[in-house]
XYZ file of C-alpha atoms in Angstrom:
568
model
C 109.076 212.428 384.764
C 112.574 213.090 383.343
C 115.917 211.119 383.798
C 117.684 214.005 385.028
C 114.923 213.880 388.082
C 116.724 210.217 389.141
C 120.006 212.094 389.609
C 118.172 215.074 391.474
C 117.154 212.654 394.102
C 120.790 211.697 396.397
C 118.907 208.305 397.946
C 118.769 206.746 394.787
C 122.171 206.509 394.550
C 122.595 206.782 390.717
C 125.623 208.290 388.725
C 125.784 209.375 385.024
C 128.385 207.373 382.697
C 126.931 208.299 379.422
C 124.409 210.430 378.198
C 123.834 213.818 379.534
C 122.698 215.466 376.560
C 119.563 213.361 376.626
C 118.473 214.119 380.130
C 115.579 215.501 378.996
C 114.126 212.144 377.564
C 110.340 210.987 379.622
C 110.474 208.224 381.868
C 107.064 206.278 381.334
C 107.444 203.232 383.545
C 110.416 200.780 384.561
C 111.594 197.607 384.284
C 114.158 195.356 385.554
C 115.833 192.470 383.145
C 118.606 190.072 382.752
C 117.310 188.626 380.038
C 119.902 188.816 376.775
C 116.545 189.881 374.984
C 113.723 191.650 376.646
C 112.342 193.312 373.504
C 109.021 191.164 374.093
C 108.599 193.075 376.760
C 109.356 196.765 376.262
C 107.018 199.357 374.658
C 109.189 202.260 374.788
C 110.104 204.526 377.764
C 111.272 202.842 380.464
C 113.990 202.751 382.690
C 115.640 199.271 382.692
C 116.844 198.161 385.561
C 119.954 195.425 384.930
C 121.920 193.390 387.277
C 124.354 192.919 383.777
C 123.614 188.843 384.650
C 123.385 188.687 380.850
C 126.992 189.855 379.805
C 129.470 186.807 379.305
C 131.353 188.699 377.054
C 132.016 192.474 375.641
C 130.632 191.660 372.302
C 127.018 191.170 374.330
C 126.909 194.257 375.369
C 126.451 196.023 371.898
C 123.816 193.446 371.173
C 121.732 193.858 374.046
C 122.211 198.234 374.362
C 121.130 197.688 370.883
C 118.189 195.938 371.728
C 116.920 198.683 374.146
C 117.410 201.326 371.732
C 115.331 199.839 369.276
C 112.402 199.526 372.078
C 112.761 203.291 372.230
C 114.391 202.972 375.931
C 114.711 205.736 377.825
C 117.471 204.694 379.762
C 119.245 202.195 381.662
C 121.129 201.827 384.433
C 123.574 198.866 385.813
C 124.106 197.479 389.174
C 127.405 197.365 390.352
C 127.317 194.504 392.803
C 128.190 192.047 390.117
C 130.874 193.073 388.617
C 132.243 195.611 390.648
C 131.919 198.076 388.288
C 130.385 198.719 384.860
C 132.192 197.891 381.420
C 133.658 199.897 379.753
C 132.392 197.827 376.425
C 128.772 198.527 377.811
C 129.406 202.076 378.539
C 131.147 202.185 374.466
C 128.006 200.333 373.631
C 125.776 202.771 375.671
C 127.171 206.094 373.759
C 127.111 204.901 369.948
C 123.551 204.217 370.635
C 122.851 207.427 372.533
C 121.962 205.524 375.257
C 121.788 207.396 379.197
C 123.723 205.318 381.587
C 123.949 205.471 384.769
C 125.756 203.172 387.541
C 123.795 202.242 390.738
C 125.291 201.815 393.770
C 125.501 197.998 395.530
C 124.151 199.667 398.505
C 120.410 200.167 396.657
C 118.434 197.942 395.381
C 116.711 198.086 392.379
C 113.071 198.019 394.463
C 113.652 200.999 395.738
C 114.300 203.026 392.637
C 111.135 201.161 390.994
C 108.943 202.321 393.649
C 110.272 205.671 393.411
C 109.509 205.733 389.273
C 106.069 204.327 389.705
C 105.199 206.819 392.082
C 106.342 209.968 390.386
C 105.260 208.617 387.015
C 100.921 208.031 388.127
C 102.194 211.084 390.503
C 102.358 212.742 387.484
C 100.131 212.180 385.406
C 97.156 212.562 387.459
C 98.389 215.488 389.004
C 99.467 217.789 386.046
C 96.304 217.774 383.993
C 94.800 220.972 384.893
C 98.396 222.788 384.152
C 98.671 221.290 380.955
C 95.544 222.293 379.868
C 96.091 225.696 381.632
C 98.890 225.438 379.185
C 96.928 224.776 376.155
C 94.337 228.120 376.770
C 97.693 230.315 376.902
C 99.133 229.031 374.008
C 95.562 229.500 372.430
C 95.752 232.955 373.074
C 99.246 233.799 372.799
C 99.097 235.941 369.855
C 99.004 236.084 366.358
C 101.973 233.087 366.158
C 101.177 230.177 367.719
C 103.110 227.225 368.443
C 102.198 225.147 365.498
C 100.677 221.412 365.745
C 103.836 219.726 366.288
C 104.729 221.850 369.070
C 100.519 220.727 370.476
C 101.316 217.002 369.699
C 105.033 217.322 371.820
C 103.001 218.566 374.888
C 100.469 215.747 374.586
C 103.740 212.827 374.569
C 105.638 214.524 376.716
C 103.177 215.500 379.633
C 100.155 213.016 379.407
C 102.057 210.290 377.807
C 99.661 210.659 374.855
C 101.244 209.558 371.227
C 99.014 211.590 368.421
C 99.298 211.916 364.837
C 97.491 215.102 362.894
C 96.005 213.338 359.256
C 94.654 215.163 356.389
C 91.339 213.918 355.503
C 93.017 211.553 352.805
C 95.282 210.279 355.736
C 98.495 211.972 354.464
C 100.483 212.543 357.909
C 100.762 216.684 358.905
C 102.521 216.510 362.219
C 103.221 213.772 364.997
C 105.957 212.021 365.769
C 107.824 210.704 362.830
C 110.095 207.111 362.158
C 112.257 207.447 364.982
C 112.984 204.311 367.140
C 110.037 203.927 369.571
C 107.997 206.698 367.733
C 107.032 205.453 364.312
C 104.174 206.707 362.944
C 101.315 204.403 361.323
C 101.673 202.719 358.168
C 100.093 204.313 354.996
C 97.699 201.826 354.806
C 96.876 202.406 358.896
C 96.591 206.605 357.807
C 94.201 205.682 355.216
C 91.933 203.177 357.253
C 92.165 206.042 359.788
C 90.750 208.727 357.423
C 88.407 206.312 356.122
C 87.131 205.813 359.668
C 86.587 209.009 360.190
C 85.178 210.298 356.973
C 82.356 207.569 357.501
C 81.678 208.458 360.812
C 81.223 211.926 360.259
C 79.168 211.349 357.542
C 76.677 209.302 359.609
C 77.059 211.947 362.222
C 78.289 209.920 364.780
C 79.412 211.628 367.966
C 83.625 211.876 368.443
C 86.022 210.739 369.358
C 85.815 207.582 367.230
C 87.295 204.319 368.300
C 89.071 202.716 365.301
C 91.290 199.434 365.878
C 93.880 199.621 362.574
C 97.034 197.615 362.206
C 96.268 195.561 366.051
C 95.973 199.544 367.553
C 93.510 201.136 369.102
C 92.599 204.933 368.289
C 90.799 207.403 368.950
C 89.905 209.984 366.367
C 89.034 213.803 367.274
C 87.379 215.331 364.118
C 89.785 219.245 363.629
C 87.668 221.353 361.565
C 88.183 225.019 360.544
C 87.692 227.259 363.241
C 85.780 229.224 360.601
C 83.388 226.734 359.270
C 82.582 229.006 356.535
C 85.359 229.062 355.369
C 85.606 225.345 353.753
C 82.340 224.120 352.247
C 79.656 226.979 352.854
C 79.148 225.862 355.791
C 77.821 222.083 355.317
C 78.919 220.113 357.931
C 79.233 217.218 355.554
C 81.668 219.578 353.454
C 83.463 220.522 357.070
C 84.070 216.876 357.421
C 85.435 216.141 354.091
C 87.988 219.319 354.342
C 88.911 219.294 357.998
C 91.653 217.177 359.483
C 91.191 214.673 362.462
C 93.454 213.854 365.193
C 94.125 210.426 366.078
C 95.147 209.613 369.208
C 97.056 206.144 369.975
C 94.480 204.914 372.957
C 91.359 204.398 374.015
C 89.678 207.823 374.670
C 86.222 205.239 375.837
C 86.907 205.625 379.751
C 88.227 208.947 379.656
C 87.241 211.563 382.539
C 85.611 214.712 381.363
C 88.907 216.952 382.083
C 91.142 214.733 379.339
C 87.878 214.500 376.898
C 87.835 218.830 377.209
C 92.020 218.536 376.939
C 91.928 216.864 373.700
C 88.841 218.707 372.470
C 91.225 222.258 373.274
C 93.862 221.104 371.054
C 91.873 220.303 368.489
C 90.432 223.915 368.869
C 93.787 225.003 368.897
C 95.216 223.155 365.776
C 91.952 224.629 363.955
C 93.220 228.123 364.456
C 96.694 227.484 363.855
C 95.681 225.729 360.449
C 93.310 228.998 359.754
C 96.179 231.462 360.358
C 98.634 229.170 357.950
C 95.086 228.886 354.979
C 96.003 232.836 355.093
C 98.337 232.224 352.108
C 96.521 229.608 350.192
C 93.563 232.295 350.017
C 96.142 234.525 348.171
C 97.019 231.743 345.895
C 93.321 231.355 345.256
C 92.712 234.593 344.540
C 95.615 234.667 341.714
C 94.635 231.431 340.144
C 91.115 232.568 340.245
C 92.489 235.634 338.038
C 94.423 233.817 335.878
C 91.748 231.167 334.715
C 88.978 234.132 334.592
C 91.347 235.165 331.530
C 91.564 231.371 329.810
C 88.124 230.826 330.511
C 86.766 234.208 328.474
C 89.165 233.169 325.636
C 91.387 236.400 326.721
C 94.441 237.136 324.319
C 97.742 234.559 325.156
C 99.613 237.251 325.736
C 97.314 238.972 328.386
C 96.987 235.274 330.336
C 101.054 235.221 330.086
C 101.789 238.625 331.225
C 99.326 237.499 334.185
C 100.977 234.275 334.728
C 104.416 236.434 335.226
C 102.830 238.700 337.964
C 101.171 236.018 339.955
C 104.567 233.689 339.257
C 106.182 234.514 342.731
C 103.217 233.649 344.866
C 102.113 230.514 342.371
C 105.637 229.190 341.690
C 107.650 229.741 344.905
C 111.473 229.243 344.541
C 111.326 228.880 340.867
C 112.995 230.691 338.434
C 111.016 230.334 334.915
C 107.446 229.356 334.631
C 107.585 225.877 333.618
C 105.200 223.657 331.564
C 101.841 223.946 333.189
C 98.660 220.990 333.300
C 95.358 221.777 333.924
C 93.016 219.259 336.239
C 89.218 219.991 336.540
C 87.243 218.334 339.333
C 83.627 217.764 340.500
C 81.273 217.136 343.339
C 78.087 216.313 342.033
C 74.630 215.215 343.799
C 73.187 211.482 343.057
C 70.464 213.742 341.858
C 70.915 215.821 338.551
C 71.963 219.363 339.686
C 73.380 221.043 336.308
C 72.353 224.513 335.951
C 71.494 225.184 339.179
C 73.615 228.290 340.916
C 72.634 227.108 344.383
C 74.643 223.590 344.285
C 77.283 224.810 341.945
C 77.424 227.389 345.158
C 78.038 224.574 347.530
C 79.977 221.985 345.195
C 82.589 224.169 343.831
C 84.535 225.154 347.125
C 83.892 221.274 348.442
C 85.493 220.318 345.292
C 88.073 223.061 345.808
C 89.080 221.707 348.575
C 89.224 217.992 347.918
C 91.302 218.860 344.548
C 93.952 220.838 346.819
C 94.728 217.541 348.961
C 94.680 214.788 346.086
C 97.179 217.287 344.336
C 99.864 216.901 346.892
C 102.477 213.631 347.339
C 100.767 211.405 349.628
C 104.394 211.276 350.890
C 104.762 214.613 351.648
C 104.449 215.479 355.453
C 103.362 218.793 357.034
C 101.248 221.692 355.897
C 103.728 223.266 354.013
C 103.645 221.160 350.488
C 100.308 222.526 349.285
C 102.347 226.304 348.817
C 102.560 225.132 345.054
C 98.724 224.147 344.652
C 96.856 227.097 343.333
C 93.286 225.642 342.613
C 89.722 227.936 341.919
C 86.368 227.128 341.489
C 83.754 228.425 338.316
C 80.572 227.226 337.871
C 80.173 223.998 340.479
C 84.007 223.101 339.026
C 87.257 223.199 340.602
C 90.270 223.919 338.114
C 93.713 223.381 339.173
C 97.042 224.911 337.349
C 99.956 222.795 338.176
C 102.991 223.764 337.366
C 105.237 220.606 336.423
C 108.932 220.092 337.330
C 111.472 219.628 335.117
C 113.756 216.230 335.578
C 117.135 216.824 334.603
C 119.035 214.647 331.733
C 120.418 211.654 331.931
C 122.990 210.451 329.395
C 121.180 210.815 326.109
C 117.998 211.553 327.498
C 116.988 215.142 327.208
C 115.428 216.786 330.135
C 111.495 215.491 330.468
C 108.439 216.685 332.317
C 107.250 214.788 335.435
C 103.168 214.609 334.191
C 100.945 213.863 336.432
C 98.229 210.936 335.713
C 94.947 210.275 336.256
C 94.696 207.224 338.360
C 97.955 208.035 340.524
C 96.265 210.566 341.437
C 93.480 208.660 343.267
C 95.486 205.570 343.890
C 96.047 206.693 347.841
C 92.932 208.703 348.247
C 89.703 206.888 346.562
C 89.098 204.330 349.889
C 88.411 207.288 352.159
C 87.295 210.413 349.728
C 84.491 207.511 348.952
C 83.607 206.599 352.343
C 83.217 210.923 353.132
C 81.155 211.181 349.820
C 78.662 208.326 350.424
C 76.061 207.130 348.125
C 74.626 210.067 347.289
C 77.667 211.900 345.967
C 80.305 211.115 343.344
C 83.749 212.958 342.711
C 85.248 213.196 339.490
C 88.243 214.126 337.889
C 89.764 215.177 334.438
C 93.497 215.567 333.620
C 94.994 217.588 331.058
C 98.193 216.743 328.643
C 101.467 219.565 329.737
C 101.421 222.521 327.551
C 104.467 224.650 327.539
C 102.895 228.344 327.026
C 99.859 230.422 327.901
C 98.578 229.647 324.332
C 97.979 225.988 325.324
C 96.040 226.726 328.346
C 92.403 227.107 326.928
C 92.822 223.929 325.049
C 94.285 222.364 328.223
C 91.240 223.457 330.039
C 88.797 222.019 327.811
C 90.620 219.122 327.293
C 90.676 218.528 331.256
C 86.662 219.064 331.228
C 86.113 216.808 328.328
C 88.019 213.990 330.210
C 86.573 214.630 333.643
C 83.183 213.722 331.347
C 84.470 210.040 330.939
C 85.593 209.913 334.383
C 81.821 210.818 335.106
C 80.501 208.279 332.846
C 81.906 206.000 334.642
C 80.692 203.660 337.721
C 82.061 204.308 341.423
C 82.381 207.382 344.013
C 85.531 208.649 342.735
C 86.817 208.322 339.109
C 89.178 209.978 336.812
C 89.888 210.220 333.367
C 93.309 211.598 331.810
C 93.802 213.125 328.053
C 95.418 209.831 326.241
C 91.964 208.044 326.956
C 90.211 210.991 324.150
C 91.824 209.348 321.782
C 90.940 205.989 322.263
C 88.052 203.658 322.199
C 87.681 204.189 325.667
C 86.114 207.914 325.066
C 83.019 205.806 323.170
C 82.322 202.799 325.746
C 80.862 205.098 328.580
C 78.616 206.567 326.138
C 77.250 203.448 325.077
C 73.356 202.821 326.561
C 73.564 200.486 329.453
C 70.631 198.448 327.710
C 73.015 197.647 324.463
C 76.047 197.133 327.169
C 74.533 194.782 328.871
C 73.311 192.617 326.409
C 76.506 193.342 324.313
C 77.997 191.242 327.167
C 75.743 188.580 327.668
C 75.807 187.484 324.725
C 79.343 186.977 324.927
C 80.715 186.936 328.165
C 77.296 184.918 329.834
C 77.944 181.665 328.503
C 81.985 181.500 329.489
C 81.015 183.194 333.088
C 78.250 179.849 333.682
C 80.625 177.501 332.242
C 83.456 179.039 334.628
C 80.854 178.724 337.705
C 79.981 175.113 336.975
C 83.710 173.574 336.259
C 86.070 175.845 337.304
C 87.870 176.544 334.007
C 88.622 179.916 334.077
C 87.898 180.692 331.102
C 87.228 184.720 331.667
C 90.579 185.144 332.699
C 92.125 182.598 330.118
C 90.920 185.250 327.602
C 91.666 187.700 328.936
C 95.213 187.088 329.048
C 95.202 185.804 325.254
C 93.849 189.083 324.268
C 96.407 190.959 326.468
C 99.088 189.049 325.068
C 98.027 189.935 321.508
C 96.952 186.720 320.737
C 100.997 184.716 321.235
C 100.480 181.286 322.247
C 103.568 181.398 323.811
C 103.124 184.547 326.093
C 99.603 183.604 327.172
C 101.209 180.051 328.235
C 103.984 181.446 330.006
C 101.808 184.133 331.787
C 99.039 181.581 332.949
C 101.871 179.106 333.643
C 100.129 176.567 331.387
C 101.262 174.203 328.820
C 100.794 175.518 325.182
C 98.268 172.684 324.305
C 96.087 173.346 327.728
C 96.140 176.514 326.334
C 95.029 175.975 322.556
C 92.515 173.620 324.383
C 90.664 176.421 326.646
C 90.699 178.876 323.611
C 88.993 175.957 321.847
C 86.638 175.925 324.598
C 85.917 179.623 324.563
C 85.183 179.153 320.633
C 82.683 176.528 320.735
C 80.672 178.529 323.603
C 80.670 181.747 321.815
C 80.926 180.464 318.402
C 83.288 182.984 317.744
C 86.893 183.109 316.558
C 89.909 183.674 318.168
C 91.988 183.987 314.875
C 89.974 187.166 313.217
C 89.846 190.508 314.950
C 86.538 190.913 314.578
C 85.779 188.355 317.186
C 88.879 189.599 319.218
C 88.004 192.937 319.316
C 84.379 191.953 319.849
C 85.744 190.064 323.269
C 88.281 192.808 323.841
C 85.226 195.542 323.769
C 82.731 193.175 326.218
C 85.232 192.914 328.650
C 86.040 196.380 329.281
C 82.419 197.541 329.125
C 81.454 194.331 331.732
């Protein structure tokens, strides 16, 4: 119900000080309080009920409206038997915080409005079902512009009391209610277990919704693919999975009658089409950057790929003026099984990868549909290539104007716990990144110089890895390449007896050298790092020595121990 609906109703015997612009706020339950504090016991809209036993003073009044509006109250209301009438510090308190207020009347009491909130409120709610779901199928069908996802999750908090968030598969948040008092949405770390949740459920092909507790909260999860499933992944469920969305729901959906089950399972149909009508766009951007990577990819002229780059600029680089300095990242979906060469699973892999490369490209911050407008990515060959245009940061002082770069393993900081719970076992994702190049000229070598990365990331161990261009000119390029038979025994030989010796006594030895050789071998810096004394220091080092028989003081030996641990 609403709060205007308590002044609609004459027996209650309410009246409006403060407020009436926010009429329109729900009323999920009541409660009545004298308590200076009762934040332990408010989850956000009720109507609190007050005799005002808890004022003493004016100055309590701010403390305690402030209280409620932090709980995400909808309103409150004051009896007037105690003091006569209400303050007029509570009713100053009342509108900074954009509080309702209303004064009841010594001639009701409080029991009587409660009973009348209770009863509209389950009146409600199991009574309005079927029209909100009529609701749903119209705005399903209401044409080519529907309402949009936020407009589906409003209906759900507003008329079933339902608080939903829409997640991309990575668990960046697309619509649901925001950071508001009494609204905030999860955590980033909550998002992510969410999409991990759901990434590895749909992989094992469990049945939805999913129950996930995350952060002390139950949810439950409701899978949102493409109404088109051909449209993302072939057609692979397993692809659907890892490109659709999922709508989590804060309760749980486990006792649920059929009619809220087929609700929920509607707007997820729903948010599917309204996602498809809005992927119009991004199939035009594909389309382009398909076109304009055809070019570097035949080794067409620079000023051909330019002269392209200027056409597709307004649909590529919306809202900016010049084409700025452009990076190239190449990804991959490949099989636990060796598939190179064959069309069939480049077929599959490149629009999966597609797909995945489009989401890690955008801010995990970044809310809404709307920031992927900028991320033109294709697919060639089982690859997905990505041309991102870079913004330029303005001066400051003496500092010329720079290029904000992206880099490899930002890029997968927020993202690897649930793109590797989607993949599984059998499938690994990985990624090369490109140094900025300022013209079409630079582009080929960009491109090859993104693949040739993407290479190390592959050489690599785990689900998801990536590689970026300063690591092709360093040792690191060589160490993947290295047979696992010499790498292994590279690092027995030195690591094995300091690892047995750690095990038995406890020395830490491993990480004692590994913080000399970080701090370039300066007594001083190691101590102060470990927070050791320089001789307990020079007395582990000693210790490493006589195990290994190696030294410390050539860099031979150093870069011997430097080498083991980064291929261990």
């Amino acid at each position: 119900m609403r709060l205007r609906a308590l002044l609609e109703n004459e027996a209650l015997g309410l009246r409006l000080l403060g407020g009436d612009d926010e009429l329109d706020r729900a009323v999920r339950g009541v409660m009545t309080t004298d308590l200076r504090d009762p934040s332990r016991y408010l989850s956000g809209g009720e109507l609190v009920l007050t005799g005002l036993a808890w004022r003493h003073a004016p100055e309590d009044s701010e403390s305690f409206v402030r209280i409620l509006a932090r709980a995400g109250v909808a309103g409150l209301a004051a009896g007037e038997a105690e003091l006569g009438a209400v303050p007029e510090d509570l009713v100053a308190a009342c509108a900074r915080h954009r509080m309702p207020l209303f004064a009841v009347n010594e001639a009701v009491a409080f029991a009587t409005i409660t009973e009348y909130v209770v009863r509209q409120v389950s009146g409600e709610r199991a009574g309005d079902l079927a029209a909100v779901v009529d609701r749903h199928r119209r705005l399903m069908t209401s044409g080519p512009a529907g309402g949009g996802p936020e407009v589906v999750l409003d209906l759900l908090g507003s008329d079933l009391d339902l608080r939903a968030w829409l997640l991309s598969p990575t668990g960046r948040r697309i619509a649901g209610p925001g950071d508001a008092p009494g609204a905030a949405a999860p955590s980033a770390a909550v998002r992510s277990a969410l999409a991990t949740e759901h990434l590895a459920a749909g992989r094992a092909g469990r049945r939805a919704p999913y129950r996930v507790t995350a952060g002390g909260t139950v949810y439950s999860l409701f899978p949102v693919g493409p109404a088109d499933p051909a449209a993302d992944g072939g057609g692979d469920p397993r692809e659907a999975v890892l490109s659709g969305w999922l709508l989590a729901v804060e309760a749980d959906a486990a006792d649920w009658p059929a009619e809220r089950l087929d609700l929920l399972q509607g707007v997820t149909q729903l948010i599917a089409v309204e996602r498809d009508r809005g992927d119009a766009a991004r199939t035009v951007r594909r389309r382009l950057a398909q076109e304009v990577l055809e070019l570097v990819r035949t080794g067409a002229a620079p000023a051909e790929v330019a002269a392209r780059l200027r056409v597709a600029a307004p649909v590529l680089l919306p809202g900016l003026g010049t084409a700025p300095h452009w990076q190239v990242v190449v990804a991959r979906v490949d099989e636990g099984r060796d598939t190179s060469g064959d069309p069939a699973a480049d077929e599959t892999s490149g629009p999966l990868a597609r797909a995945l490369l489009e989401e890690i490209l955008i801010d995990p911050a970044a809310g809404g549909a709307e920031p992927g407008d900028r991320i033109a990515v294709a697919h060639a060959g089982g690859e997905a290539i990505a041309l991102v245009p870079l913004s330029a940061l303005p001066p400051t002082g003496d500092t010329p104007a720079t290029e904000e770069s992206l880099h490899a393993d930002a890029l997968l900081a927020a993202v690897r716990e649930p793109l590797s719970a989607g993949l599984g076992d059998d499938r690994r994702l990985t990624i090369g990144v490109s140094a900025a190049v300022s013209s079409a000229e630079g582009l080929r070598g960009a491109l090859e110089e993104a693949r040739h990365a993407r290479r190390v990331a592959a050489a690599r161990p785990g689900r998801v890895c990536a590689a970026g261009h300063h690591e092709l000119a360093s040792h690191v390029l060589l160490l993947p390449f290295v047979p696992d038979d010499v790498r292994r025994a590279f690092t027995a030989r030195l690591l094995d007896p300091l690892r047995e010796y750690d095990r038995r006594h406890r020395a830490e030895l491993i990480p004692t050298l590994e913080a000399f050789l970080d701090s370039d071998g300066s007594w001083t810096r190691c101590a102060t790092r470990l927070h050791l004394h320089v001789n307990t220091l020079r007395y582990r080092v000693g210790r490493i020595e006589q195990l290994t028989g190696r030294d410390l003081s050539r860099l031979e030996d150093k870069l011997d121990f430097f080498l083991a641990l980064r291929m261990s």
